Amino acid sequence: MEGKPAKMPKVAKVKNKAPAEIQITAEQLLREAKERDLEILPPPPKQKISDPEELRDYQHRKRKAFEDNIRKNRMVVGNWLKYAQWEESQKQVQRARSIYERALDVDHRNVTLWLKYAEMEMRNRQVNHARNLWDRAVTILPRVSQFWYKYTYMEEMLENVAGARQVFERWIEWQPDEQAWQTYINFELRYKELDRARQIYESARKVFERAVEFFGDEELDERLFIAFAKFEENQKEHDRARVIYKYALDHIPKDRNKELYKAYTIHEKKYGDRSGIEDVIVNKRKYMYEQEVIENPTNYDAWFDYIRLVENEGNLDVIRDTYERAIANVPPTTDKQFWRRYIYLWINYALYEELEAEDVDRARQVYKTCLELIPHKVFTFSKIWLMYAQLEVRCKDLKQARKTLGMALGICPRDKLYRGYIDLEIQLREFDRCRILYQKFLEYGPENCITWIKFAELETLLGDTDRARAIYEIAVGQPRLDMPELLWKSYIDFEVSQGETERARQLYERLLERTVHVKVWLSYAKFELNAENPDNINVELARRVYERANDSLRSAGEKEARVLLLEAWKEFEVEIGDEIKLEKVMAKMPRRVKKRQKIVSESGVEEGWEEIFDYIFPEDEMVRPNLKLLAAAKMWRKQKEVPESDTDKDQDTDKNQVSDTQEDTR
């Protein structure tokens, strides 16, 4: 038997391993357990004690259980409290007192133990025991205000006013918070001792004043002033509290008075008037802005908000000092985008000196200092030059204004400077100076079409049409222009406004020699339709333009532009009402077809196919008859492929029948 190997027990095989139809979830199990109350234990039966022997046995078992709990964990105060309360419920006050004393030996700094112990003595009318207990508590833990409150309350309930006053005096020696002083004052007021209350009030104030003197200006703490101000607030001395807050805000550094600001704001909202509340809010916002500009001196948006807030106060010296502090933070780089916000500090400063402070000399000095600071060789700000010149104009010093703008054009010429200088001379009706400035402007930027147009318009306004026409001729002859379409349009509009129809027509022809853009053709046709002709041949001239445009765009291969032209031509014929001409135009309208073309990347690699829409014009198909011939050949080939396939099928059928016959013969 020993040599035989032990047999393993057989494991039952599970025949059906498929999941059950109804699955039971954990949530369902918990819900059923709650519904059946499986975890709720029935309450223990009530025990009725009928004789002293049974009572002693019950008390012995309970005391043994409590002692076991205490022996297991002496530091759990709850075990001691339950034990003492049970003994008190058994009218065993001496035993309960012993348990409390044992607990105090374990943890004499536990506030709850002292409170429960003293309350037990007071419930059982053990006044001397309670008084001794409170005396021990306030001696061991003098900073626990609850002991002092309970102690004084007990003495007052016993009508021992002298004893309560003596307890208050002992408490005051520890220099408690303002609430303790207020409680002592209220105690004296309840017994009509006004002189004593006044003395206590003065003593409390002297304590705070001595504390402020002791710490001095360098070691001041906002908590001290908050407590002092709240004490005055409780005494209804709101003016004194306000003075304390203001003194603290002036002497404590701004990075350490955040809570002080909050307390001051709450005080003013509760007891201050409208102006006082606004002052507090403004001071708080000033503090926030001050913190922002200290953390990031180049945060110019914060400087703008800060200056706007200071300007509302109206203190001239403070405003100037704030502006000077702001403009002292020059951007650390010569990149113009970092200067855009900064330069407006100078502009606002100069405008404030001129408009609000009415100090023109100081405003002039601000502009000069700003212009000296800007690196004009790298970039400039035309706005500063123009505003400085306008200031001199307002001061009726035209010579200095022209000198300033002339110096600006000499140091750093810009389009905006030229335009501003020209506008100034136009307002002064100095047209000769305007001509000179336009000539300099065009020498500086001959490709600027707007400048040519404005120069010609000026000459037109002055009635010198020959000079204006000459300016236009010089302009269109420039080799490089930024917006030539605007220039040609302005030139043509000028000739039309002068009634020079033939000149305008010649301009269109000259323009069409340079470009065949569809918009030019459309504008030309519209011009011919609206032009003043003696023989009233406007419609024919416009139709001739459309025909020329169609031929030109067809030869240029501009299909989309040609479609736009035909659409406009069709609308023109509809408006005219000529059915025959309209049918001819409709015969020229293209057919829209969908095509596929290869997608080729920039590197020359084919990336697939895409669908595009193309236009096929009837005129193009007539010119290219080979397309029709090719289409006919494709149709013939398709028709030929169909009968050939049918013939092949018949031959295969005959071959199969012959082979079957031979097999049957064999």
PDB file of N, CA, C and O in Angstrom, residues 27-91:
ATOM      1  N   GLU A  27     -24.511  44.386  -8.338  1.00  0.00           N
ATOM      2  CA  GLU A  27     -25.521  45.344  -7.885  1.00  0.00           C
ATOM      3  C   GLU A  27     -26.798  44.633  -7.457  1.00  0.00           C
ATOM      4  O   GLU A  27     -27.430  44.981  -6.452  1.00  0.00           O
ATOM      5  N   GLN A  28     -27.184  43.595  -8.207  1.00  0.00           N
ATOM      6  CA  GLN A  28     -28.395  42.847  -7.867  1.00  0.00           C
ATOM      7  C   GLN A  28     -28.233  42.114  -6.547  1.00  0.00           C
ATOM      8  O   GLN A  28     -29.146  42.073  -5.718  1.00  0.00           O
ATOM      9  N   LEU A  29     -27.042  41.543  -6.326  1.00  0.00           N
ATOM     10  CA  LEU A  29     -26.787  40.846  -5.064  1.00  0.00           C
ATOM     11  C   LEU A  29     -26.886  41.794  -3.877  1.00  0.00           C
ATOM     12  O   LEU A  29     -27.488  41.474  -2.847  1.00  0.00           O
ATOM     13  N   LEU A  30     -26.291  42.993  -4.021  1.00  0.00           N
ATOM     14  CA  LEU A  30     -26.347  43.954  -2.927  1.00  0.00           C
ATOM     15  C   LEU A  30     -27.772  44.422  -2.674  1.00  0.00           C
ATOM     16  O   LEU A  30     -28.192  44.605  -1.520  1.00  0.00           O
ATOM     17  N   ARG A  31     -28.534  44.633  -3.751  1.00  0.00           N
ATOM     18  CA  ARG A  31     -29.910  45.091  -3.589  1.00  0.00           C
ATOM     19  C   ARG A  31     -30.760  44.032  -2.889  1.00  0.00           C
ATOM     20  O   ARG A  31     -31.557  44.344  -1.993  1.00  0.00           O
ATOM     21  N   GLU A  32     -30.573  42.757  -3.249  1.00  0.00           N
ATOM     22  CA  GLU A  32     -31.340  41.702  -2.600  1.00  0.00           C
ATOM     23  C   GLU A  32     -30.950  41.551  -1.137  1.00  0.00           C
ATOM     24  O   GLU A  32     -31.803  41.299  -0.275  1.00  0.00           O
ATOM     25  N   ALA A  33     -29.645  41.730  -0.856  1.00  0.00           N
ATOM     26  CA  ALA A  33     -29.212  41.638   0.542  1.00  0.00           C
ATOM     27  C   ALA A  33     -29.825  42.745   1.381  1.00  0.00           C
ATOM     28  O   ALA A  33     -30.225  42.532   2.530  1.00  0.00           O
ATOM     29  N   LYS A  34     -29.926  43.950   0.790  1.00  0.00           N
ATOM     30  CA  LYS A  34     -30.531  45.049   1.531  1.00  0.00           C
ATOM     31  C   LYS A  34     -32.026  44.834   1.722  1.00  0.00           C
ATOM     32  O   LYS A  34     -32.597  45.153   2.769  1.00  0.00           O
ATOM     33  N   GLU A  35     -32.681  44.290   0.686  1.00  0.00           N
ATOM     34  CA  GLU A  35     -34.117  44.052   0.808  1.00  0.00           C
ATOM     35  C   GLU A  35     -34.429  42.993   1.867  1.00  0.00           C
ATOM     36  O   GLU A  35     -35.437  43.073   2.577  1.00  0.00           O
ATOM     37  N   ARG A  36     -33.570  41.999   1.976  1.00  0.00           N
ATOM     38  CA  ARG A  36     -33.814  40.925   2.952  1.00  0.00           C
ATOM     39  C   ARG A  36     -33.254  41.244   4.337  1.00  0.00           C
ATOM     40  O   ARG A  36     -33.425  40.442   5.266  1.00  0.00           O
ATOM     41  N   ASP A  37     -32.528  42.394   4.466  1.00  0.00           N
ATOM     42  CA  ASP A  37     -31.942  42.807   5.753  1.00  0.00           C
ATOM     43  C   ASP A  37     -31.045  41.716   6.327  1.00  0.00           C
ATOM     44  O   ASP A  37     -31.129  41.322   7.499  1.00  0.00           O
ATOM     45  N   LEU A  38     -30.157  41.200   5.457  1.00  0.00           N
ATOM     46  CA  LEU A  38     -29.289  40.114   5.905  1.00  0.00           C
ATOM     47  C   LEU A  38     -28.206  40.595   6.862  1.00  0.00           C
ATOM     48  O   LEU A  38     -27.724  39.821   7.688  1.00  0.00           O
ATOM     49  N   GLU A  39     -27.787  41.880   6.710  1.00  0.00           N
ATOM     50  CA  GLU A  39     -26.673  42.365   7.522  1.00  0.00           C
ATOM     51  C   GLU A  39     -27.131  43.062   8.798  1.00  0.00           C
ATOM     52  O   GLU A  39     -26.309  43.476   9.601  1.00  0.00           O
ATOM     53  N   ILE A  40     -28.425  43.286   8.960  1.00  0.00           N
ATOM     54  CA  ILE A  40     -28.922  43.984  10.144  1.00  0.00           C
ATOM     55  C   ILE A  40     -29.105  42.966  11.277  1.00  0.00           C
ATOM     56  O   ILE A  40     -29.879  42.009  11.153  1.00  0.00           O
ATOM     57  N   LEU A  41     -28.364  43.193  12.344  1.00  0.00           N
ATOM     58  CA  LEU A  41     -28.460  42.292  13.492  1.00  0.00           C
ATOM     59  C   LEU A  41     -29.644  42.683  14.354  1.00  0.00           C
ATOM     60  O   LEU A  41     -29.927  43.877  14.528  1.00  0.00           O
ATOM     61  N   PRO A  42     -30.310  41.779  14.905  1.00  0.00           N
ATOM     62  CA  PRO A  42     -31.440  42.123  15.792  1.00  0.00           C
ATOM     63  C   PRO A  42     -30.922  42.786  17.066  1.00  0.00           C
ATOM     64  O   PRO A  42     -29.822  42.485  17.542  1.00  0.00           O
ATOM     65  N   PRO A  43     -31.683  43.735  17.613  1.00  0.00           N
ATOM     66  CA  PRO A  43     -31.229  44.403  18.841  1.00  0.00           C
ATOM     67  C   PRO A  43     -31.172  43.413  19.999  1.00  0.00           C
ATOM     68  O   PRO A  43     -31.937  42.441  20.043  1.00  0.00           O
ATOM     69  N   PRO A  44     -30.237  43.655  20.911  1.00  0.00           N
ATOM     70  CA  PRO A  44     -30.150  42.741  22.066  1.00  0.00           C
ATOM     71  C   PRO A  44     -31.403  42.855  22.930  1.00  0.00           C
ATOM     72  O   PRO A  44     -32.042  43.912  22.979  1.00  0.00           O
ATOM     73  N   PRO A  45     -31.749  41.838  23.572  1.00  0.00           N
ATOM     74  CA  PRO A  45     -32.961  41.881  24.426  1.00  0.00           C
ATOM     75  C   PRO A  45     -32.765  42.806  25.618  1.00  0.00           C
ATOM     76  O   PRO A  45     -31.660  42.967  26.139  1.00  0.00           O
ATOM     77  N   LYS A  46     -33.844  43.441  26.016  1.00  0.00           N
ATOM     78  CA  LYS A  46     -33.784  44.317  27.180  1.00  0.00           C
ATOM     79  C   LYS A  46     -33.662  43.474  28.454  1.00  0.00           C
ATOM     80  O   LYS A  46     -34.353  42.478  28.635  1.00  0.00           O
ATOM     81  N   GLN A  47     -32.747  43.958  29.296  1.00  0.00           N
ATOM     82  CA  GLN A  47     -32.462  43.221  30.521  1.00  0.00           C
ATOM     83  C   GLN A  47     -33.108  43.925  31.707  1.00  0.00           C
ATOM     84  O   GLN A  47     -32.904  45.127  31.901  1.00  0.00           O
ATOM     85  N   LYS A  48     -33.897  43.209  32.449  1.00  0.00           N
ATOM     86  CA  LYS A  48     -34.540  43.754  33.638  1.00  0.00           C
ATOM     87  C   LYS A  48     -33.856  43.196  34.881  1.00  0.00           C
ATOM     88  O   LYS A  48     -33.685  41.982  35.027  1.00  0.00           O
ATOM     89  N   ILE A  49     -33.449  44.143  35.730  1.00  0.00           N
ATOM     90  CA  ILE A  49     -32.751  43.764  36.967  1.00  0.00           C
ATOM     91  C   ILE A  49     -33.772  43.808  38.099  1.00  0.00           C
ATOM     92  O   ILE A  49     -34.428  44.831  38.333  1.00  0.00           O
ATOM     93  N   SER A  50     -33.835  42.673  38.833  1.00  0.00           N
ATOM     94  CA  SER A  50     -34.894  42.545  39.850  1.00  0.00           C
ATOM     95  C   SER A  50     -34.376  42.565  41.282  1.00  0.00           C
ATOM     96  O   SER A  50     -35.130  42.831  42.219  1.00  0.00           O
ATOM     97  N   ASP A  51     -33.072  42.318  41.518  1.00  0.00           N
ATOM     98  CA  ASP A  51     -32.559  42.301  42.902  1.00  0.00           C
ATOM     99  C   ASP A  51     -31.159  42.870  42.941  1.00  0.00           C
ATOM    100  O   ASP A  51     -30.483  43.003  41.902  1.00  0.00           O
ATOM    101  N   PRO A  52     -30.638  43.285  44.091  1.00  0.00           N
ATOM    102  CA  PRO A  52     -29.293  43.890  44.213  1.00  0.00           C
ATOM    103  C   PRO A  52     -28.179  42.968  43.749  1.00  0.00           C
ATOM    104  O   PRO A  52     -27.183  43.418  43.200  1.00  0.00           O
ATOM    105  N   GLU A  53     -28.358  41.666  43.967  1.00  0.00           N
ATOM    106  CA  GLU A  53     -27.299  40.744  43.547  1.00  0.00           C
ATOM    107  C   GLU A  53     -27.119  40.765  42.032  1.00  0.00           C
ATOM    108  O   GLU A  53     -25.997  40.795  41.512  1.00  0.00           O
ATOM    109  N   GLU A  54     -28.227  40.770  41.345  1.00  0.00           N
ATOM    110  CA  GLU A  54     -28.172  40.832  39.884  1.00  0.00           C
ATOM    111  C   GLU A  54     -27.600  42.172  39.418  1.00  0.00           C
ATOM    112  O   GLU A  54     -26.861  42.242  38.437  1.00  0.00           O
ATOM    113  N   LEU A  55     -27.902  43.274  40.114  1.00  0.00           N
ATOM    114  CA  LEU A  55     -27.358  44.592  39.778  1.00  0.00           C
ATOM    115  C   LEU A  55     -25.847  44.608  39.934  1.00  0.00           C
ATOM    116  O   LEU A  55     -25.124  45.117  39.081  1.00  0.00           O
ATOM    117  N   ARG A  56     -25.364  44.012  41.066  1.00  0.00           N
ATOM    118  CA  ARG A  56     -23.907  43.991  41.274  1.00  0.00           C
ATOM    119  C   ARG A  56     -23.224  43.167  40.193  1.00  0.00           C
ATOM    120  O   ARG A  56     -22.144  43.522  39.713  1.00  0.00           O
ATOM    121  N   ASP A  57     -23.867  42.067  39.815  1.00  0.00           N
ATOM    122  CA  ASP A  57     -23.282  41.238  38.759  1.00  0.00           C
ATOM    123  C   ASP A  57     -23.226  42.004  37.430  1.00  0.00           C
ATOM    124  O   ASP A  57     -22.220  41.943  36.710  1.00  0.00           O
ATOM    125  N   TYR A  58     -24.289  42.740  37.106  1.00  0.00           N
ATOM    126  CA  TYR A  58     -24.327  43.556  35.866  1.00  0.00           C
ATOM    127  C   TYR A  58     -23.253  44.649  35.888  1.00  0.00           C
ATOM    128  O   TYR A  58     -22.518  44.845  34.906  1.00  0.00           O
ATOM    129  N   GLN A  59     -23.137  45.316  37.051  1.00  0.00           N
ATOM    130  CA  GLN A  59     -22.126  46.381  37.159  1.00  0.00           C
ATOM    131  C   GLN A  59     -20.715  45.813  37.047  1.00  0.00           C
ATOM    132  O   GLN A  59     -19.828  46.431  36.440  1.00  0.00           O
ATOM    133  N   HIS A  60     -20.525  44.648  37.621  1.00  0.00           N
ATOM    134  CA  HIS A  60     -19.191  44.028  37.552  1.00  0.00           C
ATOM    135  C   HIS A  60     -18.824  43.706  36.101  1.00  0.00           C
ATOM    136  O   HIS A  60     -17.689  43.972  35.663  1.00  0.00           O
ATOM    137  N   ARG A  61     -19.774  43.146  35.343  1.00  0.00           N
ATOM    138  CA  ARG A  61     -19.488  42.811  33.952  1.00  0.00           C
ATOM    139  C   ARG A  61     -19.208  44.061  33.106  1.00  0.00           C
ATOM    140  O   ARG A  61     -18.299  44.078  32.280  1.00  0.00           O
ATOM    141  N   LYS A  62     -19.982  45.111  33.319  1.00  0.00           N
ATOM    142  CA  LYS A  62     -19.776  46.350  32.563  1.00  0.00           C
ATOM    143  C   LYS A  62     -18.439  46.990  32.903  1.00  0.00           C
ATOM    144  O   LYS A  62     -17.708  47.450  32.009  1.00  0.00           O
ATOM    145  N   ARG A  63     -18.103  47.024  34.209  1.00  0.00           N
ATOM    146  CA  ARG A  63     -16.813  47.634  34.597  1.00  0.00           C
ATOM    147  C   ARG A  63     -15.647  46.838  34.035  1.00  0.00           C
ATOM    148  O   ARG A  63     -14.634  47.410  33.609  1.00  0.00           O
ATOM    149  N   LYS A  64     -15.798  45.513  34.032  1.00  0.00           N
ATOM    150  CA  LYS A  64     -14.723  44.688  33.475  1.00  0.00           C
ATOM    151  C   LYS A  64     -14.546  44.973  31.972  1.00  0.00           C
ATOM    152  O   LYS A  64     -13.422  45.075  31.474  1.00  0.00           O
ATOM    153  N   ALA A  65     -15.656  45.151  31.263  1.00  0.00           N
ATOM    154  CA  ALA A  65     -15.568  45.453  29.827  1.00  0.00           C
ATOM    155  C   ALA A  65     -14.921  46.814  29.589  1.00  0.00           C
ATOM    156  O   ALA A  65     -14.058  46.965  28.709  1.00  0.00           O
ATOM    157  N   PHE A  66     -15.313  47.817  30.385  1.00  0.00           N
ATOM    158  CA  PHE A  66     -14.699  49.142  30.228  1.00  0.00           C
ATOM    159  C   PHE A  66     -13.213  49.114  30.550  1.00  0.00           C
ATOM    160  O   PHE A  66     -12.394  49.728  29.849  1.00  0.00           O
ATOM    161  N   GLU A  67     -12.858  48.398  31.646  1.00  0.00           N
ATOM    162  CA  GLU A  67     -11.440  48.329  32.019  1.00  0.00           C
ATOM    163  C   GLU A  67     -10.623  47.605  30.954  1.00  0.00           C
ATOM    164  O   GLU A  67      -9.480  47.972  30.675  1.00  0.00           O
ATOM    165  N   ASP A  68     -11.223  46.585  30.336  1.00  0.00           N
ATOM    166  CA  ASP A  68     -10.512  45.883  29.259  1.00  0.00           C
ATOM    167  C   ASP A  68     -10.272  46.815  28.068  1.00  0.00           C
ATOM    168  O   ASP A  68      -9.183  46.806  27.467  1.00  0.00           O
ATOM    169  N   ASN A  69     -11.276  47.619  27.746  1.00  0.00           N
ATOM    170  CA  ASN A  69     -11.097  48.563  26.631  1.00  0.00           C
ATOM    171  C   ASN A  69     -10.012  49.586  26.934  1.00  0.00           C
ATOM    172  O   ASN A  69      -9.208  49.937  26.072  1.00  0.00           O
ATOM    173  N   ILE A  70      -9.977  50.061  28.182  1.00  0.00           N
ATOM    174  CA  ILE A  70      -8.959  51.053  28.553  1.00  0.00           C
ATOM    175  C   ILE A  70      -7.576  50.423  28.554  1.00  0.00           C
ATOM    176  O   ILE A  70      -6.586  51.034  28.123  1.00  0.00           O
ATOM    177  N   ARG A  71      -7.513  49.164  29.040  1.00  0.00           N
ATOM    178  CA  ARG A  71      -6.211  48.496  29.076  1.00  0.00           C
ATOM    179  C   ARG A  71      -5.674  48.232  27.668  1.00  0.00           C
ATOM    180  O   ARG A  71      -4.474  48.298  27.424  1.00  0.00           O
ATOM    181  N   LYS A  72      -6.584  47.976  26.706  1.00  0.00           N
ATOM    182  CA  LYS A  72      -6.153  47.745  25.325  1.00  0.00           C
ATOM    183  C   LYS A  72      -5.617  49.019  24.677  1.00  0.00           C
ATOM    184  O   LYS A  72      -4.643  48.972  23.937  1.00  0.00           O
ATOM    185  N   ASN A  73      -6.243  50.132  24.949  1.00  0.00           N
ATOM    186  CA  ASN A  73      -5.806  51.398  24.318  1.00  0.00           C
ATOM    187  C   ASN A  73      -6.108  52.535  25.284  1.00  0.00           C
ATOM    188  O   ASN A  73      -7.233  53.044  25.351  1.00  0.00           O
ATOM    189  N   ARG A  74      -5.108  52.918  26.024  1.00  0.00           N
ATOM    190  CA  ARG A  74      -5.290  53.953  27.039  1.00  0.00           C
ATOM    191  C   ARG A  74      -5.441  55.345  26.426  1.00  0.00           C
ATOM    192  O   ARG A  74      -6.033  56.231  27.046  1.00  0.00           O
ATOM    193  N   MET A  75      -4.927  55.575  25.201  1.00  0.00           N
ATOM    194  CA  MET A  75      -4.906  56.916  24.631  1.00  0.00           C
ATOM    195  C   MET A  75      -6.216  57.295  23.941  1.00  0.00           C
ATOM    196  O   MET A  75      -6.365  58.438  23.507  1.00  0.00           O
ATOM    197  N   VAL A  76      -7.171  56.371  23.827  1.00  0.00           N
ATOM    198  CA  VAL A  76      -8.465  56.692  23.220  1.00  0.00           C
ATOM    199  C   VAL A  76      -9.336  57.341  24.288  1.00  0.00           C
ATOM    200  O   VAL A  76      -9.787  56.679  25.240  1.00  0.00           O
ATOM    201  N   VAL A  77      -9.565  58.647  24.149  1.00  0.00           N
ATOM    202  CA  VAL A  77     -10.299  59.401  25.168  1.00  0.00           C
ATOM    203  C   VAL A  77     -11.757  58.970  25.212  1.00  0.00           C
ATOM    204  O   VAL A  77     -12.407  59.027  26.268  1.00  0.00           O
ATOM    205  N   GLY A  78     -12.283  58.507  24.085  1.00  0.00           N
ATOM    206  CA  GLY A  78     -13.687  58.087  24.067  1.00  0.00           C
ATOM    207  C   GLY A  78     -13.982  56.968  25.037  1.00  0.00           C
ATOM    208  O   GLY A  78     -15.077  56.924  25.632  1.00  0.00           O
ATOM    209  N   ASN A  79     -13.037  56.043  25.222  1.00  0.00           N
ATOM    210  CA  ASN A  79     -13.254  54.950  26.173  1.00  0.00           C
ATOM    211  C   ASN A  79     -13.384  55.476  27.597  1.00  0.00           C
ATOM    212  O   ASN A  79     -14.243  55.037  28.370  1.00  0.00           O
ATOM    213  N   TRP A  80     -12.534  56.440  27.950  1.00  0.00           N
ATOM    214  CA  TRP A  80     -12.602  57.037  29.292  1.00  0.00           C
ATOM    215  C   TRP A  80     -13.929  57.770  29.482  1.00  0.00           C
ATOM    216  O   TRP A  80     -14.567  57.658  30.550  1.00  0.00           O
ATOM    217  N   LEU A  81     -14.345  58.533  28.476  1.00  0.00           N
ATOM    218  CA  LEU A  81     -15.583  59.304  28.612  1.00  0.00           C
ATOM    219  C   LEU A  81     -16.796  58.390  28.749  1.00  0.00           C
ATOM    220  O   LEU A  81     -17.697  58.650  29.577  1.00  0.00           O
ATOM    221  N   LYS A  82     -16.854  57.324  27.955  1.00  0.00           N
ATOM    222  CA  LYS A  82     -17.984  56.395  28.066  1.00  0.00           C
ATOM    223  C   LYS A  82     -18.018  55.739  29.450  1.00  0.00           C
ATOM    224  O   LYS A  82     -19.103  55.576  30.051  1.00  0.00           O
ATOM    225  N   TYR A  83     -16.858  55.386  29.947  1.00  0.00           N
ATOM    226  CA  TYR A  83     -16.760  54.752  31.276  1.00  0.00           C
ATOM    227  C   TYR A  83     -17.259  55.700  32.362  1.00  0.00           C
ATOM    228  O   TYR A  83     -18.098  55.335  33.211  1.00  0.00           O
ATOM    229  N   ALA A  84     -16.783  56.971  32.298  1.00  0.00           N
ATOM    230  CA  ALA A  84     -17.175  57.936  33.323  1.00  0.00           C
ATOM    231  C   ALA A  84     -18.662  58.268  33.227  1.00  0.00           C
ATOM    232  O   ALA A  84     -19.349  58.399  34.256  1.00  0.00           O
ATOM    233  N   GLN A  85     -19.169  58.410  32.018  1.00  0.00           N
ATOM    234  CA  GLN A  85     -20.597  58.716  31.871  1.00  0.00           C
ATOM    235  C   GLN A  85     -21.462  57.551  32.359  1.00  0.00           C
ATOM    236  O   GLN A  85     -22.549  57.768  32.925  1.00  0.00           O
ATOM    237  N   TRP A  86     -21.000  56.313  32.137  1.00  0.00           N
ATOM    238  CA  TRP A  86     -21.772  55.171  32.641  1.00  0.00           C
ATOM    239  C   TRP A  86     -21.800  55.153  34.157  1.00  0.00           C
ATOM    240  O   TRP A  86     -22.850  54.904  34.774  1.00  0.00           O
ATOM    241  N   GLU A  87     -20.656  55.434  34.782  1.00  0.00           N
ATOM    242  CA  GLU A  87     -20.610  55.487  36.250  1.00  0.00           C
ATOM    243  C   GLU A  87     -21.517  56.597  36.775  1.00  0.00           C
ATOM    244  O   GLU A  87     -22.182  56.447  37.808  1.00  0.00           O
ATOM    245  N   GLU A  88     -21.540  57.731  36.046  1.00  0.00           N
ATOM    246  CA  GLU A  88     -22.426  58.811  36.479  1.00  0.00           C
ATOM    247  C   GLU A  88     -23.885  58.384  36.356  1.00  0.00           C
ATOM    248  O   GLU A  88     -24.719  58.738  37.213  1.00  0.00           O
ATOM    249  N   SER A  89     -24.202  57.611  35.309  1.00  0.00           N
ATOM    250  CA  SER A  89     -25.589  57.146  35.162  1.00  0.00           C
ATOM    251  C   SER A  89     -25.975  56.170  36.266  1.00  0.00           C
ATOM    252  O   SER A  89     -27.157  56.025  36.587  1.00  0.00           O
ATOM    253  N   GLN A  90     -24.997  55.502  36.881  1.00  0.00           N
ATOM    254  CA  GLN A  90     -25.246  54.594  38.001  1.00  0.00           C
ATOM    255  C   GLN A  90     -25.209  55.314  39.347  1.00  0.00           C
ATOM    256  O   GLN A  90     -25.198  54.655  40.395  1.00  0.00           O
ATOM    257  N   LYS A  91     -25.158  56.662  39.273  1.00  0.00           N
ATOM    258  CA  LYS A  91     -25.115  57.497  40.486  1.00  0.00           C
ATOM    259  C   LYS A  91     -23.840  57.269  41.294  1.00  0.00           C
ATOM    260  O   LYS A  91     -23.794  57.548  42.497  1.00  0.00           O
TER     261      LYS A  91
END
